[in-house]
PDB file of C-alpha atoms in Angstrom:
ATOM      1  CA  UNK O   1      29.896  -7.950 -12.965  1.00  0.00           C
ATOM      2  CA  UNK O   2      30.908  -9.528  -9.670  1.00  0.00           C
ATOM      3  CA  UNK O   3      31.185 -12.938 -11.382  1.00  0.00           C
ATOM      4  CA  UNK O   4      32.938 -11.793 -14.574  1.00  0.00           C
ATOM      5  CA  UNK O   5      35.467  -9.540 -12.812  1.00  0.00           C
ATOM      6  CA  UNK O   6      35.806 -11.246  -9.464  1.00  0.00           C
ATOM      7  CA  UNK O   7      39.590 -10.663  -9.331  1.00  0.00           C
ATOM      8  CA  UNK O   8      38.947  -6.898  -9.593  1.00  0.00           C
ATOM      9  CA  UNK O   9      35.787  -6.544  -7.522  1.00  0.00           C
ATOM     10  CA  UNK O  10      36.234  -9.354  -4.953  1.00  0.00           C
ATOM     11  CA  UNK O  11      32.500 -10.034  -5.294  1.00  0.00           C
ATOM     12  CA  UNK O  12      31.370  -6.457  -4.536  1.00  0.00           C
ATOM     13  CA  UNK O  13      31.587  -3.337  -6.691  1.00  0.00           C
ATOM     14  CA  UNK O  14      29.719  -0.189  -5.637  1.00  0.00           C
ATOM     15  CA  UNK O  15      29.262   2.250  -8.520  1.00  0.00           C
ATOM     16  CA  UNK O  16      28.814   5.496  -6.634  1.00  0.00           C
ATOM     17  CA  UNK O  17      30.920   7.860  -8.772  1.00  0.00           C
ATOM     18  CA  UNK O  18      31.230   8.669 -12.484  1.00  0.00           C
ATOM     19  CA  UNK O  19      34.814   7.460 -12.410  1.00  0.00           C
ATOM     20  CA  UNK O  20      33.747   3.988 -11.228  1.00  0.00           C
ATOM     21  CA  UNK O  21      30.878   3.912 -13.751  1.00  0.00           C
ATOM     22  CA  UNK O  22      33.229   4.641 -16.666  1.00  0.00           C
ATOM     23  CA  UNK O  23      35.725   2.075 -15.387  1.00  0.00           C
ATOM     24  CA  UNK O  24      32.965  -0.577 -15.272  1.00  0.00           C
ATOM     25  CA  UNK O  25      31.824   0.328 -18.811  1.00  0.00           C
ATOM     26  CA  UNK O  26      35.364  -0.111 -20.129  1.00  0.00           C
ATOM     27  CA  UNK O  27      35.553  -3.552 -18.491  1.00  0.00           C
ATOM     28  CA  UNK O  28      32.259  -4.714 -20.049  1.00  0.00           C
ATOM     29  CA  UNK O  29      32.347  -6.161 -23.555  1.00  0.00           C
ATOM     30  CA  UNK O  30      29.570  -5.054 -25.898  1.00  0.00           C
ATOM     31  CA  UNK O  31      28.141  -8.603 -26.106  1.00  0.00           C
ATOM     32  CA  UNK O  32      27.644  -8.584 -22.330  1.00  0.00           C
ATOM     33  CA  UNK O  33      25.366  -5.523 -22.423  1.00  0.00           C
ATOM     34  CA  UNK O  34      21.730  -6.432 -21.802  1.00  0.00           C
ATOM     35  CA  UNK O  35      19.599  -6.133 -24.957  1.00  0.00           C
ATOM     36  CA  UNK O  36      22.435  -6.600 -27.445  1.00  0.00           C
ATOM     37  CA  UNK O  37      22.247 -10.014 -29.103  1.00  0.00           C
ATOM     38  CA  UNK O  38      24.510 -11.975 -31.428  1.00  0.00           C
ATOM     39  CA  UNK O  39      23.593 -10.141 -34.666  1.00  0.00           C
ATOM     40  CA  UNK O  40      23.850  -6.667 -33.120  1.00  0.00           C
ATOM     41  CA  UNK O  41      27.179  -7.606 -31.536  1.00  0.00           C
ATOM     42  CA  UNK O  42      28.662  -8.370 -34.961  1.00  0.00           C
ATOM     43  CA  UNK O  43      27.433  -5.030 -36.348  1.00  0.00           C
ATOM     44  CA  UNK O  44      28.736  -3.154 -33.302  1.00  0.00           C
ATOM     45  CA  UNK O  45      32.146  -4.774 -33.521  1.00  0.00           C
ATOM     46  CA  UNK O  46      32.368  -3.995 -37.235  1.00  0.00           C
ATOM     47  CA  UNK O  47      31.680  -0.355 -36.370  1.00  0.00           C
ATOM     48  CA  UNK O  48      34.415  -0.359 -33.730  1.00  0.00           C
ATOM     49  CA  UNK O  49      32.052  -0.540 -30.740  1.00  0.00           C
ATOM     50  CA  UNK O  50      33.799  -3.194 -28.640  1.00  0.00           C
ATOM     51  CA  UNK O  51      32.843  -2.195 -25.071  1.00  0.00           C
ATOM     52  CA  UNK O  52      29.941  -0.592 -23.251  1.00  0.00           C
ATOM     53  CA  UNK O  53      32.057   2.560 -23.010  1.00  0.00           C
ATOM     54  CA  UNK O  54      32.386   2.702 -26.820  1.00  0.00           C
ATOM     55  CA  UNK O  55      28.593   2.360 -26.995  1.00  0.00           C
ATOM     56  CA  UNK O  56      27.976   5.646 -25.122  1.00  0.00           C
ATOM     57  CA  UNK O  57      30.393   7.804 -27.137  1.00  0.00           C
ATOM     58  CA  UNK O  58      28.581  10.686 -28.934  1.00  0.00           C
ATOM     59  CA  UNK O  59      29.789   9.856 -32.472  1.00  0.00           C
ATOM     60  CA  UNK O  60      27.941   6.509 -32.332  1.00  0.00           C
ATOM     61  CA  UNK O  61      24.477   8.056 -31.790  1.00  0.00           C
ATOM     62  CA  UNK O  62      23.436   7.885 -35.452  1.00  0.00           C
ATOM     63  CA  UNK O  63      24.426   4.226 -35.756  1.00  0.00           C
ATOM     64  CA  UNK O  64      22.643   3.256 -32.492  1.00  0.00           C
ATOM     65  CA  UNK O  65      19.487   5.113 -33.501  1.00  0.00           C
ATOM     66  CA  UNK O  66      19.504   3.399 -36.909  1.00  0.00           C
ATOM     67  CA  UNK O  67      20.081  -0.131 -35.585  1.00  0.00           C
ATOM     68  CA  UNK O  68      18.194  -0.063 -32.260  1.00  0.00           C
ATOM     69  CA  UNK O  69      15.844   2.911 -32.433  1.00  0.00           C
ATOM     70  CA  UNK O  70      14.437   4.443 -29.261  1.00  0.00           C
ATOM     71  CA  UNK O  71      15.330   1.359 -27.203  1.00  0.00           C
ATOM     72  CA  UNK O  72      18.998   1.791 -28.039  1.00  0.00           C
ATOM     73  CA  UNK O  73      19.022   5.495 -27.136  1.00  0.00           C
ATOM     74  CA  UNK O  74      17.357   4.710 -23.807  1.00  0.00           C
ATOM     75  CA  UNK O  75      19.950   2.023 -23.147  1.00  0.00           C
ATOM     76  CA  UNK O  76      22.702   4.550 -23.865  1.00  0.00           C
ATOM     77  CA  UNK O  77      21.197   7.079 -21.431  1.00  0.00           C
ATOM     78  CA  UNK O  78      20.984   4.419 -18.722  1.00  0.00           C
ATOM     79  CA  UNK O  79      24.641   3.494 -19.227  1.00  0.00           C
ATOM     80  CA  UNK O  80      25.428   7.205 -18.908  1.00  0.00           C
ATOM     81  CA  UNK O  81      23.784   7.160 -15.483  1.00  0.00           C
ATOM     82  CA  UNK O  82      20.629   9.008 -16.551  1.00  0.00           C
ATOM     83  CA  UNK O  83      17.165   7.817 -15.583  1.00  0.00           C
ATOM     84  CA  UNK O  84      14.762   7.188 -18.482  1.00  0.00           C
ATOM     85  CA  UNK O  85      11.808   5.846 -16.460  1.00  0.00           C
ATOM     86  CA  UNK O  86       9.685   8.330 -14.565  1.00  0.00           C
ATOM     87  CA  UNK O  87       8.545   7.035 -11.173  1.00  0.00           C
ATOM     88  CA  UNK O  88       4.984   8.086 -10.463  1.00  0.00           C
ATOM     89  CA  UNK O  89       4.563   9.577  -7.049  1.00  0.00           C
ATOM     90  CA  UNK O  90       1.678   8.041  -5.052  1.00  0.00           C
ATOM     91  CA  UNK O  91      -1.398  10.219  -5.361  1.00  0.00           C
ATOM     92  CA  UNK O  92      -3.715  11.105  -2.541  1.00  0.00           C
ATOM     93  CA  UNK O  93      -6.793   8.881  -2.644  1.00  0.00           C
ATOM     94  CA  UNK O  94     -10.168  10.528  -3.236  1.00  0.00           C
ATOM     95  CA  UNK O  95     -11.839   8.150  -0.784  1.00  0.00           C
ATOM     96  CA  UNK O  96     -10.817   5.409   1.632  1.00  0.00           C
ATOM     97  CA  UNK O  97     -13.073   2.439   2.332  1.00  0.00           C
ATOM     98  CA  UNK O  98     -12.699  -0.287   4.946  1.00  0.00           C
ATOM     99  CA  UNK O  99     -15.402  -2.962   4.653  1.00  0.00           C
ATOM    100  CA  UNK O 100     -15.416  -6.557   5.861  1.00  0.00           C
ATOM    101  CA  UNK O 101     -17.795  -9.501   6.046  1.00  0.00           C
ATOM    102  CA  UNK O 102     -18.161 -10.842   9.580  1.00  0.00           C
ATOM    103  CA  UNK O 103     -17.119 -14.312  10.699  1.00  0.00           C
ATOM    104  CA  UNK O 104     -20.766 -14.808  11.655  1.00  0.00           C
ATOM    105  CA  UNK O 105     -23.972 -12.825  11.488  1.00  0.00           C
ATOM    106  CA  UNK O 106     -24.255 -10.146  14.187  1.00  0.00           C
ATOM    107  CA  UNK O 107     -27.440  -8.941  15.818  1.00  0.00           C
ATOM    108  CA  UNK O 108     -26.108  -7.330  19.022  1.00  0.00           C
ATOM    109  CA  UNK O 109     -25.595  -3.561  18.796  1.00  0.00           C
ATOM    110  CA  UNK O 110     -22.409  -3.515  20.898  1.00  0.00           C
ATOM    111  CA  UNK O 111     -20.753  -6.152  18.715  1.00  0.00           C
ATOM    112  CA  UNK O 112     -21.700  -4.198  15.610  1.00  0.00           C
ATOM    113  CA  UNK O 113     -20.423  -1.003  17.225  1.00  0.00           C
ATOM    114  CA  UNK O 114     -17.047  -2.646  17.938  1.00  0.00           C
ATOM    115  CA  UNK O 115     -16.651  -3.551  14.257  1.00  0.00           C
ATOM    116  CA  UNK O 116     -17.630  -0.069  13.068  1.00  0.00           C
ATOM    117  CA  UNK O 117     -15.196   1.620  15.471  1.00  0.00           C
ATOM    118  CA  UNK O 118     -12.387  -0.689  14.283  1.00  0.00           C
ATOM    119  CA  UNK O 119     -13.097   0.148  10.634  1.00  0.00           C
ATOM    120  CA  UNK O 120     -13.167   3.867  11.484  1.00  0.00           C
ATOM    121  CA  UNK O 121      -9.833   3.430  13.258  1.00  0.00           C
ATOM    122  CA  UNK O 122      -8.191   1.935  10.151  1.00  0.00           C
ATOM    123  CA  UNK O 123      -9.648   4.696   7.940  1.00  0.00           C
ATOM    124  CA  UNK O 124      -8.250   7.410  10.198  1.00  0.00           C
ATOM    125  CA  UNK O 125      -4.858   5.674  10.265  1.00  0.00           C
ATOM    126  CA  UNK O 126      -4.729   5.601   6.449  1.00  0.00           C
ATOM    127  CA  UNK O 127      -5.674   9.275   6.303  1.00  0.00           C
ATOM    128  CA  UNK O 128      -2.824  10.237   8.611  1.00  0.00           C
ATOM    129  CA  UNK O 129      -0.326   8.152   6.635  1.00  0.00           C
ATOM    130  CA  UNK O 130      -1.057  10.198   3.509  1.00  0.00           C
ATOM    131  CA  UNK O 131      -1.234  13.468   5.499  1.00  0.00           C
ATOM    132  CA  UNK O 132      -4.890  14.024   4.694  1.00  0.00           C
ATOM    133  CA  UNK O 133      -8.168  14.829   6.408  1.00  0.00           C
ATOM    134  CA  UNK O 134     -11.707  13.871   5.457  1.00  0.00           C
ATOM    135  CA  UNK O 135     -14.874  15.927   5.593  1.00  0.00           C
ATOM    136  CA  UNK O 136     -17.480  13.226   4.937  1.00  0.00           C
ATOM    137  CA  UNK O 137     -18.005   9.845   6.641  1.00  0.00           C
ATOM    138  CA  UNK O 138     -20.233   7.106   5.204  1.00  0.00           C
ATOM    139  CA  UNK O 139     -21.480   4.077   7.136  1.00  0.00           C
ATOM    140  CA  UNK O 140     -22.376   0.893   5.258  1.00  0.00           C
ATOM    141  CA  UNK O 141     -24.398  -2.021   6.669  1.00  0.00           C
ATOM    142  CA  UNK O 142     -25.530  -5.186   4.931  1.00  0.00           C
ATOM    143  CA  UNK O 143     -27.867  -7.993   5.902  1.00  0.00           C
ATOM    144  CA  UNK O 144     -27.945 -11.441   4.305  1.00  0.00           C
ATOM    145  CA  UNK O 145     -29.614 -10.810   0.942  1.00  0.00           C
ATOM    146  CA  UNK O 146     -30.662 -14.469   0.693  1.00  0.00           C
ATOM    147  CA  UNK O 147     -32.739 -14.101   3.847  1.00  0.00           C
ATOM    148  CA  UNK O 148     -34.219 -10.705   3.016  1.00  0.00           C
ATOM    149  CA  UNK O 149     -37.182 -12.085   1.035  1.00  0.00           C
ATOM    150  CA  UNK O 150     -37.004  -9.199  -1.390  1.00  0.00           C
ATOM    151  CA  UNK O 151     -36.725  -6.523   1.307  1.00  0.00           C
ATOM    152  CA  UNK O 152     -33.923  -3.974   1.403  1.00  0.00           C
ATOM    153  CA  UNK O 153     -30.733  -5.563   2.705  1.00  0.00           C
ATOM    154  CA  UNK O 154     -28.012  -2.886   2.299  1.00  0.00           C
ATOM    155  CA  UNK O 155     -27.988   0.534   3.964  1.00  0.00           C
ATOM    156  CA  UNK O 156     -25.893   3.677   3.597  1.00  0.00           C
ATOM    157  CA  UNK O 157     -25.781   6.653   5.919  1.00  0.00           C
ATOM    158  CA  UNK O 158     -23.768   9.799   5.089  1.00  0.00           C
ATOM    159  CA  UNK O 159     -22.810  12.611   7.443  1.00  0.00           C
ATOM    160  CA  UNK O 160     -20.525  15.636   7.095  1.00  0.00           C
ATOM    161  CA  UNK O 161     -18.056  16.473   9.833  1.00  0.00           C
ATOM    162  CA  UNK O 162     -18.284  20.039  11.168  1.00  0.00           C
ATOM    163  CA  UNK O 163     -14.514  20.245  10.557  1.00  0.00           C
ATOM    164  CA  UNK O 164     -12.053  18.245   8.463  1.00  0.00           C
ATOM    165  CA  UNK O 165     -10.389  15.566  10.575  1.00  0.00           C
ATOM    166  CA  UNK O 166      -8.191  12.469  10.517  1.00  0.00           C
ATOM    167  CA  UNK O 167      -8.470  11.483  14.175  1.00  0.00           C
ATOM    168  CA  UNK O 168     -10.011   8.240  15.337  1.00  0.00           C
ATOM    169  CA  UNK O 169     -12.166  10.021  17.911  1.00  0.00           C
ATOM    170  CA  UNK O 170     -14.005  12.356  15.527  1.00  0.00           C
ATOM    171  CA  UNK O 171     -14.511   9.786  12.755  1.00  0.00           C
ATOM    172  CA  UNK O 172     -15.586   6.937  15.046  1.00  0.00           C
ATOM    173  CA  UNK O 173     -17.983   9.172  17.032  1.00  0.00           C
ATOM    174  CA  UNK O 174     -19.749  10.187  13.828  1.00  0.00           C
ATOM    175  CA  UNK O 175     -19.832   6.566  12.616  1.00  0.00           C
ATOM    176  CA  UNK O 176     -21.440   5.465  15.907  1.00  0.00           C
ATOM    177  CA  UNK O 177     -24.083   8.185  15.609  1.00  0.00           C
ATOM    178  CA  UNK O 178     -24.975   6.924  12.124  1.00  0.00           C
ATOM    179  CA  UNK O 179     -25.017   3.325  13.347  1.00  0.00           C
ATOM    180  CA  UNK O 180     -27.620   4.247  15.976  1.00  0.00           C
ATOM    181  CA  UNK O 181     -29.839   5.630  13.211  1.00  0.00           C
ATOM    182  CA  UNK O 182     -29.419   2.616  10.874  1.00  0.00           C
ATOM    183  CA  UNK O 183     -29.420  -0.226  13.397  1.00  0.00           C
ATOM    184  CA  UNK O 184     -32.581  -2.326  13.617  1.00  0.00           C
ATOM    185  CA  UNK O 185     -32.946  -4.457  16.708  1.00  0.00           C
ATOM    186  CA  UNK O 186     -33.260  -8.197  16.075  1.00  0.00           C
ATOM    187  CA  UNK O 187     -31.943  -8.019  12.500  1.00  0.00           C
ATOM    188  CA  UNK O 188     -28.923 -10.086  11.429  1.00  0.00           C
ATOM    189  CA  UNK O 189     -26.033  -8.193   9.845  1.00  0.00           C
ATOM    190  CA  UNK O 190     -23.272  -9.929   7.887  1.00  0.00           C
ATOM    191  CA  UNK O 191     -21.161  -7.006   6.673  1.00  0.00           C
ATOM    192  CA  UNK O 192     -20.316  -3.424   7.581  1.00  0.00           C
ATOM    193  CA  UNK O 193     -17.940  -0.727   6.466  1.00  0.00           C
ATOM    194  CA  UNK O 194     -16.773   2.825   6.970  1.00  0.00           C
ATOM    195  CA  UNK O 195     -15.906   5.076   4.026  1.00  0.00           C
ATOM    196  CA  UNK O 196     -14.256   8.492   4.300  1.00  0.00           C
ATOM    197  CA  UNK O 197     -14.368  10.910   1.387  1.00  0.00           C
ATOM    198  CA  UNK O 198     -14.039  14.605   0.458  1.00  0.00           C
ATOM    199  CA  UNK O 199     -10.360  14.195   1.334  1.00  0.00           C
ATOM    200  CA  UNK O 200      -8.092  17.248   1.494  1.00  0.00           C
ATOM    201  CA  UNK O 201      -4.402  17.698   2.459  1.00  0.00           C
ATOM    202  CA  UNK O 202      -3.904  18.268   6.180  1.00  0.00           C
ATOM    203  CA  UNK O 203      -2.120  21.559   5.558  1.00  0.00           C
ATOM    204  CA  UNK O 204      -5.194  22.912   3.695  1.00  0.00           C
ATOM    205  CA  UNK O 205      -7.566  22.243   6.550  1.00  0.00           C
ATOM    206  CA  UNK O 206      -9.785  25.235   7.327  1.00  0.00           C
ATOM    207  CA  UNK O 207     -10.755  25.982  10.892  1.00  0.00           C
ATOM    208  CA  UNK O 208     -14.410  26.361  11.852  1.00  0.00           C
ATOM    209  CA  UNK O 209     -15.477  29.712  13.254  1.00  0.00           C
ATOM    210  CA  UNK O 210     -17.737  28.360  16.013  1.00  0.00           C
ATOM    211  CA  UNK O 211     -16.711  24.712  16.412  1.00  0.00           C
ATOM    212  CA  UNK O 212     -13.398  22.943  16.061  1.00  0.00           C
ATOM    213  CA  UNK O 213     -11.775  19.670  17.014  1.00  0.00           C
ATOM    214  CA  UNK O 214     -10.165  19.238  20.405  1.00  0.00           C
ATOM    215  CA  UNK O 215      -6.433  19.985  19.814  1.00  0.00           C
ATOM    216  CA  UNK O 216      -5.525  17.169  22.219  1.00  0.00           C
ATOM    217  CA  UNK O 217      -6.919  14.628  19.731  1.00  0.00           C
ATOM    218  CA  UNK O 218      -4.270  15.404  17.132  1.00  0.00           C
ATOM    219  CA  UNK O 219      -1.429  15.233  19.656  1.00  0.00           C
ATOM    220  CA  UNK O 220      -2.716  11.918  20.950  1.00  0.00           C
ATOM    221  CA  UNK O 221      -2.875  10.528  17.392  1.00  0.00           C
ATOM    222  CA  UNK O 222       0.764  11.538  16.848  1.00  0.00           C
ATOM    223  CA  UNK O 223       1.819   9.649  19.985  1.00  0.00           C
ATOM    224  CA  UNK O 224      -0.145   6.541  18.961  1.00  0.00           C
ATOM    225  CA  UNK O 225       1.228   6.578  15.399  1.00  0.00           C
ATOM    226  CA  UNK O 226       4.796   6.970  16.650  1.00  0.00           C
ATOM    227  CA  UNK O 227       4.368   4.002  18.972  1.00  0.00           C
ATOM    228  CA  UNK O 228       2.791   1.832  16.267  1.00  0.00           C
ATOM    229  CA  UNK O 229       5.617   2.681  13.848  1.00  0.00           C
ATOM    230  CA  UNK O 230       8.025   1.200  16.389  1.00  0.00           C
ATOM    231  CA  UNK O 231       6.127  -1.956  17.390  1.00  0.00           C
ATOM    232  CA  UNK O 232       4.508  -2.573  13.982  1.00  0.00           C
ATOM    233  CA  UNK O 233       1.066  -3.505  15.350  1.00  0.00           C
ATOM    234  CA  UNK O 234      -2.117  -1.768  16.447  1.00  0.00           C
ATOM    235  CA  UNK O 235      -1.523  -2.203  20.169  1.00  0.00           C
ATOM    236  CA  UNK O 236      -3.283   0.950  21.362  1.00  0.00           C
ATOM    237  CA  UNK O 237      -7.047   0.895  20.808  1.00  0.00           C
ATOM    238  CA  UNK O 238     -10.253   2.365  22.152  1.00  0.00           C
ATOM    239  CA  UNK O 239     -11.969   0.522  24.991  1.00  0.00           C
ATOM    240  CA  UNK O 240     -14.842  -0.367  22.652  1.00  0.00           C
ATOM    241  CA  UNK O 241     -12.513  -2.290  20.307  1.00  0.00           C
ATOM    242  CA  UNK O 242     -11.467  -5.927  20.509  1.00  0.00           C
ATOM    243  CA  UNK O 243      -7.966  -5.997  21.966  1.00  0.00           C
ATOM    244  CA  UNK O 244      -7.082  -9.417  20.488  1.00  0.00           C
ATOM    245  CA  UNK O 245      -7.511  -8.913  16.759  1.00  0.00           C
ATOM    246  CA  UNK O 246      -8.498  -6.300  14.215  1.00  0.00           C
ATOM    247  CA  UNK O 247     -10.203  -8.406  11.559  1.00  0.00           C
ATOM    248  CA  UNK O 248     -12.909 -10.969  12.291  1.00  0.00           C
ATOM    249  CA  UNK O 249     -13.593 -12.529   8.920  1.00  0.00           C
ATOM    250  CA  UNK O 250     -15.188 -15.760   7.852  1.00  0.00           C
ATOM    251  CA  UNK O 251     -12.198 -18.082   7.390  1.00  0.00           C
ATOM    252  CA  UNK O 252     -13.747 -21.523   7.578  1.00  0.00           C
ATOM    253  CA  UNK O 253     -11.813 -22.768   4.536  1.00  0.00           C
ATOM    254  CA  UNK O 254      -8.515 -21.054   5.336  1.00  0.00           C
ATOM    255  CA  UNK O 255      -5.510 -23.197   4.401  1.00  0.00           C
ATOM    256  CA  UNK O 256      -3.438 -24.627   7.241  1.00  0.00           C
ATOM    257  CA  UNK O 257      -0.233 -22.806   8.137  1.00  0.00           C
ATOM    258  CA  UNK O 258       2.012 -25.869   8.184  1.00  0.00           C
ATOM    259  CA  UNK O 259       5.283 -23.933   8.081  1.00  0.00           C
ATOM    260  CA  UNK O 260       4.482 -21.052  10.447  1.00  0.00           C
ATOM    261  CA  UNK O 261       2.176 -22.414  13.143  1.00  0.00           C
ATOM    262  CA  UNK O 262       3.303 -25.335  15.314  1.00  0.00           C
ATOM    263  CA  UNK O 263      -0.286 -26.190  16.249  1.00  0.00           C
ATOM    264  CA  UNK O 264      -1.199 -26.704  12.574  1.00  0.00           C
ATOM    265  CA  UNK O 265       1.520 -29.183  11.642  1.00  0.00           C
ATOM    266  CA  UNK O 266       0.436 -32.160   9.547  1.00  0.00           C
ATOM    267  CA  UNK O 267      -0.284 -35.150  11.758  1.00  0.00           C
ATOM    268  CA  UNK O 268       0.663 -38.619  10.471  1.00  0.00           C
ATOM    269  CA  UNK O 269      -0.648 -41.798  12.083  1.00  0.00           C
ATOM    270  CA  UNK O 270       1.632 -44.817  11.914  1.00  0.00           C
ATOM    271  CA  UNK O 271       0.000 -48.232  11.929  1.00  0.00           C
TER     272      UNK O 271
END
């Protein structure tokens, strides 16, 4: 429209009222309406439908339905400013999983603990973003199956929280407890993950009669989330987490970032 009616719109035309919408429809010839080709244009013009405004008039419904079917009636509704496509609202997930392969095999408990706490942190963050809490936490560990010699190489541990929660502290503490049960000293682990399930809306959370979460945890999470929304990165972390990066994945064959990293520019040798 900006190109066809530049002298009227000066390159910009905001259709924010019915009056402007009707004016734009009267400007637009029927052949310029999306979905109406050469053959349909001839039929429309023979019927007296010369502009997009003529197209939406009630007495043309029978003709549009006959020539274009459901597609034509939807097009008419759209030109009338009515939505014909229903936008699905995002649904609350039934479970959230954060699993990653390590950049190298890990045998040290503290290194493994740091990864598990980081995964628990991301799970709790996703829960809060969808205003949910979880009641069950699952820990997943995996060794190198090619070095297992037929022995079991993947392990799951499931625990139920005494109260529904979405805070990093409660979820990570439970994940660490499960890690202590699953961890085998001297073994090499190549992958781990934290899964939260039995998810319920935060406003349906039931309080425990004898045990409940520290109310300070929730307030602290709100402060951290507000800060992260502003800076856009996970700057605030637990002391047990790596402060430099969240993900430590095997990226040996990662493509060079020629256009975004000065240190990875292509080097050319001149002879």
